[in-house]
Short mmCIF file of C-alpha atoms in Angstrom, two decimals:
data_model
loop_
_atom_site.label_atom_id
_atom_site.label_comp_id
_atom_site.label_asym_id
_atom_site.label_seq_id
_atom_site.Cartn_x
_atom_site.Cartn_y
_atom_site.Cartn_z
CA GLY F 292 -22.13 5.07 25.28
CA GLN F 293 -20.59 2.24 23.35
CA ASN F 294 -18.06 0.02 25.06
CA ILE F 295 -16.52 -3.27 23.99
CA ASP F 296 -13.86 -4.89 26.19
CA GLN F 297 -11.40 -7.62 25.35
CA PRO F 298 -8.14 -8.68 26.98
CA THR F 299 -5.18 -6.97 25.31
CA GLU F 300 -2.88 -9.97 25.07
CA MET F 301 -2.99 -13.73 25.55
CA THR F 302 -0.43 -16.46 25.18
CA ALA F 303 -1.14 -20.15 24.59
CA THR F 304 0.70 -23.28 23.55
CA GLU F 305 0.45 -25.04 20.20
CA GLY F 306 -2.18 -27.79 20.33
CA ALA F 307 -3.99 -26.28 23.31
CA ILE F 308 -7.38 -24.56 23.60
CA VAL F 309 -7.78 -20.83 24.23
CA GLN F 310 -10.87 -18.76 25.04
CA ILE F 311 -10.96 -15.06 24.20
CA ASN F 312 -13.67 -13.14 26.06
CA CYS F 313 -15.56 -10.06 24.94
CA THR F 314 -18.02 -7.99 26.94
CA TYR F 315 -20.08 -5.22 25.45
CA GLN F 316 -22.39 -2.38 26.41
CA THR F 317 -23.92 -0.80 23.37
CA SER F 318 -27.00 1.15 22.42
CA GLY F 319 -28.69 -1.44 20.28
CA PHE F 320 -27.58 -4.89 19.27
CA ASN F 321 -27.95 -6.62 15.92
CA GLY F 322 -25.29 -9.27 16.07
CA LEU F 323 -21.72 -9.87 17.20
CA PHE F 324 -18.81 -10.65 14.88
CA TRP F 325 -15.37 -12.08 15.43
CA TYR F 326 -12.57 -11.20 13.01
CA GLN F 327 -8.98 -12.40 12.78
CA GLN F 328 -6.29 -9.97 11.71
CA HIS F 329 -2.69 -10.95 11.02
CA ALA F 330 -0.12 -8.17 11.28
CA GLY F 331 -0.17 -5.95 8.24
CA GLU F 332 -3.24 -7.63 6.79
CA ALA F 333 -6.97 -6.96 6.56
CA PRO F 334 -9.39 -8.44 9.12
CA THR F 335 -10.99 -11.71 7.96
CA PHE F 336 -14.39 -12.91 9.12
CA LEU F 337 -14.45 -15.80 11.60
CA SER F 338 -17.93 -16.02 13.08
CA TYR F 339 -21.25 -14.33 13.69
CA ASN F 340 -23.75 -14.68 16.55
CA VAL F 341 -27.12 -12.99 16.73
CA LEU F 342 -28.95 -15.47 18.95
CA ASP F 343 -27.82 -16.85 22.32
CA GLY F 344 -25.78 -19.98 22.21
CA LEU F 345 -22.80 -21.58 20.54
CA GLU F 346 -21.84 -21.46 16.87
CA GLU F 347 -19.23 -23.96 15.77
CA LYS F 348 -17.05 -23.73 12.68
CA GLY F 349 -14.26 -26.27 12.55
CA ARG F 350 -11.60 -25.38 15.11
CA PHE F 351 -13.36 -22.12 15.97
CA SER F 352 -16.50 -21.69 18.09
CA SER F 353 -18.22 -18.55 19.29
CA PHE F 354 -20.71 -18.15 22.12
CA LEU F 355 -23.14 -15.33 22.85
CA SER F 356 -25.21 -14.35 25.88
CA ARG F 357 -27.23 -11.25 25.06
CA SER F 358 -28.60 -10.86 28.59
CA LYS F 359 -25.05 -10.72 29.97
CA GLY F 360 -23.56 -8.70 27.10
CA TYR F 361 -20.92 -11.39 26.74
CA SER F 362 -19.32 -13.44 24.02
CA TYR F 363 -16.27 -15.63 23.70
CA LEU F 364 -14.27 -17.10 20.85
CA LEU F 365 -12.90 -20.57 21.43
CA LEU F 366 -9.96 -21.79 19.41
CA LYS F 367 -9.10 -25.48 19.58
CA GLU F 368 -6.01 -27.40 18.52
CA LEU F 369 -4.02 -24.19 18.29
CA GLN F 370 -1.58 -23.83 15.42
CA MET F 371 1.31 -21.39 15.08
CA LYS F 372 -0.56 -19.63 12.28
CA ASP F 373 -3.32 -18.72 14.77
CA SER F 374 -0.97 -16.07 16.18
CA ALA F 375 -2.88 -12.93 15.30
CA SER F 376 -5.16 -10.22 16.65
CA TYR F 377 -8.76 -11.23 17.31
CA LEU F 378 -11.37 -8.50 17.03
CA CYS F 379 -14.82 -8.55 18.62
CA ALA F 380 -17.34 -6.27 16.89
CA VAL F 381 -20.98 -5.47 17.59
CA ARG F 382 -23.47 -4.34 14.98
CA THR F 383 -25.46 -1.60 16.63
CA GLY F 384 -28.37 0.62 15.77
CA SER F 385 -31.24 -0.37 13.57
CA SER F 386 -31.34 -3.54 11.55
CA ASN F 387 -30.80 -1.42 8.45
CA THR F 388 -27.23 -0.44 9.18
CA GLY F 389 -24.01 -2.33 8.79
CA LYS F 390 -22.07 -0.13 11.26
CA LEU F 391 -19.74 -2.18 13.44
CA ILE F 392 -18.29 -1.07 16.76
CA PHE F 393 -14.97 -2.84 17.38
CA GLY F 394 -13.14 -3.76 20.53
CA GLN F 395 -9.43 -2.97 20.75
CA GLY F 396 -8.54 -6.54 19.80
CA THR F 397 -6.76 -9.36 21.60
CA THR F 398 -3.27 -10.24 20.41
CA LEU F 399 -2.80 -13.97 20.68
CA GLN F 400 0.67 -15.46 20.68
CA VAL F 401 0.91 -19.20 20.09
CA LYS F 402 4.14 -20.75 21.36
CA PRO F 403 5.61 -24.13 20.38
CA LYS Z 229 -14.60 -13.93 -7.16
CA ALA Z 230 -12.27 -11.00 -6.63
CA GLY Z 231 -12.14 -9.50 -3.14
CA VAL Z 232 -12.37 -5.91 -2.02
CA THR Z 233 -9.64 -3.82 -3.61
CA GLN Z 234 -8.26 -0.55 -2.32
CA THR Z 235 -5.94 1.93 -3.96
CA PRO Z 236 -3.38 3.12 -3.32
CA ARG Z 237 -1.94 0.68 -0.78
CA TYR Z 238 0.53 3.18 0.64
CA LEU Z 239 0.50 6.97 0.68
CA ILE Z 240 2.74 9.63 2.19
CA LYS Z 241 1.42 13.17 2.51
CA THR Z 242 2.35 16.31 4.43
CA ARG Z 243 0.23 18.27 6.85
CA GLY Z 244 -2.35 20.51 5.20
CA GLN Z 245 -2.63 18.43 2.05
CA GLN Z 246 -5.69 16.47 1.04
CA VAL Z 247 -5.99 12.85 0.01
CA THR Z 248 -8.47 10.63 -1.84
CA LEU Z 249 -8.66 6.89 -1.25
CA SER Z 250 -10.52 4.45 -3.46
CA CYS Z 251 -12.40 1.22 -2.76
CA SER Z 252 -13.92 -1.30 -5.17
CA PRO Z 253 -16.30 -3.71 -3.43
CA ILE Z 254 -16.83 -7.34 -4.24
CA SER Z 255 -18.94 -7.70 -7.38
CA GLY Z 256 -22.63 -7.58 -6.46
CA HIS Z 257 -22.03 -5.97 -3.09
CA ARG Z 258 -23.89 -2.70 -2.70
CA SER Z 259 -22.90 -1.55 0.79
CA VAL Z 260 -19.49 -0.04 1.51
CA SER Z 261 -18.21 0.99 4.91
CA TRP Z 262 -14.99 2.77 5.81
CA TYR Z 263 -12.95 2.35 8.99
CA GLN Z 264 -9.84 3.97 10.43
CA GLN Z 265 -7.40 1.74 12.32
CA THR Z 266 -4.71 3.14 14.62
CA PRO Z 267 -2.67 1.43 17.38
CA GLY Z 268 -4.21 3.67 20.03
CA GLN Z 269 -7.87 3.73 19.01
CA GLY Z 270 -8.25 0.44 17.20
CA LEU Z 271 -10.81 0.16 14.41
CA GLN Z 272 -13.23 3.08 14.27
CA PHE Z 273 -16.22 3.48 11.98
CA LEU Z 274 -16.08 6.39 9.53
CA PHE Z 275 -19.11 6.06 7.26
CA GLU Z 276 -21.40 3.66 5.44
CA TYR Z 277 -22.75 4.01 1.92
CA PHE Z 278 -25.55 2.19 0.17
CA SER Z 279 -27.11 3.05 -3.17
CA GLU Z 280 -24.90 6.15 -3.51
CA THR Z 281 -26.21 7.58 -0.25
CA GLN Z 282 -24.40 7.97 3.06
CA ARG Z 283 -26.49 5.97 5.55
CA ASN Z 284 -24.43 6.30 8.67
CA LYS Z 285 -21.55 8.41 9.91
CA GLY Z 286 -19.08 7.99 12.77
CA ASN Z 287 -17.67 10.62 15.10
CA PHE Z 288 -15.10 12.16 12.81
CA PRO Z 289 -14.67 15.83 11.85
CA GLY Z 290 -16.05 17.24 8.64
CA ARG Z 291 -12.58 17.00 7.06
CA PHE Z 292 -13.47 13.36 6.42
CA SER Z 293 -15.95 12.85 3.60
CA GLY Z 294 -16.88 10.18 1.13
CA ARG Z 295 -19.09 9.23 -1.73
CA GLN Z 296 -20.34 6.19 -3.58
CA PHE Z 297 -20.78 5.82 -7.32
CA SER Z 298 -23.54 4.01 -9.25
CA ASN Z 299 -21.25 0.97 -9.70
CA SER Z 300 -20.91 0.79 -5.85
CA ARG Z 301 -17.26 1.90 -5.93
CA SER Z 302 -16.53 4.34 -3.15
CA GLU Z 303 -14.03 7.07 -2.40
CA MET Z 304 -13.14 8.81 0.81
CA ASN Z 305 -11.45 12.17 1.07
CA VAL Z 306 -9.55 13.72 3.93
CA SER Z 307 -8.81 17.44 3.62
CA THR Z 308 -6.30 19.55 5.55
CA LEU Z 309 -4.40 16.51 6.76
CA GLU Z 310 -3.15 16.38 10.34
CA LEU Z 311 -0.42 14.19 11.85
CA GLY Z 312 -3.09 12.28 13.75
CA ASP Z 313 -4.69 11.17 10.48
CA SER Z 314 -1.84 8.73 9.97
CA ALA Z 315 -3.59 5.34 10.03
CA LEU Z 316 -4.63 2.30 8.10
CA TYR Z 317 -7.89 3.06 6.28
CA LEU Z 318 -9.99 -0.02 5.66
CA CYS Z 319 -12.92 -0.44 3.36
CA ALA Z 320 -15.46 -3.23 3.86
CA SER Z 321 -18.23 -4.36 1.55
CA SER Z 322 -21.36 -6.38 2.08
CA LEU Z 323 -24.31 -7.49 -0.02
CA LYS Z 324 -26.74 -5.15 1.70
CA MET Z 325 -27.00 -2.95 4.73
CA GLY Z 326 -27.54 -4.54 8.10
CA GLY Z 327 -29.65 -7.66 8.32
CA ALA Z 328 -28.77 -11.04 9.74
CA TYR Z 329 -25.75 -12.94 8.57
CA ASN Z 330 -24.70 -10.02 6.38
CA GLU Z 331 -20.97 -10.11 7.01
CA GLN Z 332 -18.56 -7.43 5.91
CA PHE Z 333 -15.51 -8.34 3.86
CA PHE Z 334 -12.49 -6.10 4.32
CA GLY Z 335 -10.03 -4.88 1.77
CA PRO Z 336 -6.26 -4.79 2.37
CA GLY Z 337 -6.37 -1.16 3.41
CA THR Z 338 -4.50 2.01 2.51
CA ARG Z 339 -1.64 2.91 4.83
CA LEU Z 340 -1.58 6.73 5.08
CA THR Z 341 1.39 8.49 6.64
CA VAL Z 342 1.19 12.21 7.31
CA LEU Z 343 4.50 13.98 7.80
#
């Protein structure tokens, strides 16, 4: 079966660092994506990992360990506008499909 | 460059009716995927189209169907609507199918309410 787990909710303080974890068990793996979704809006792409290790993009970093079926999204210098849902998604199946399996999402609340 | 557009943005239907949703991908993108988002189930994959052919299908009943046109625009249809079909339907486009670093860009979605 396909299973992607993320914490449901997290709270952090403005200016702090927060780590959102994602574990997955899927039949096939062709990359892991992180998306940000503000309430009432479409998901927007944050990061992509296909090889083990850390990918850094400004205040956002994402890490992948394929052997452990584990990823995390690290958000630094939190801002109020970072309050949103963060979705972990795995591309499964053959390399010729774009199908993404999503986790339930982690709702992050940033407090002053 | 214009993003993914979806029409209509909001729709209210009654049980038993059918509905057609439309998606225009980013110019040059040839792959279109559809997802259903509900509070209980999260984002679930419906289907994926590339070059006017359905390449992949999720675990949804046959009431859910779709197609893609030669200009890459896509439509999805839901027949005999049920209350449980109330959801946000999201369309995502990408340059190609699969492959490394081939991210999907999402449209704003169509909010369907079934009464």
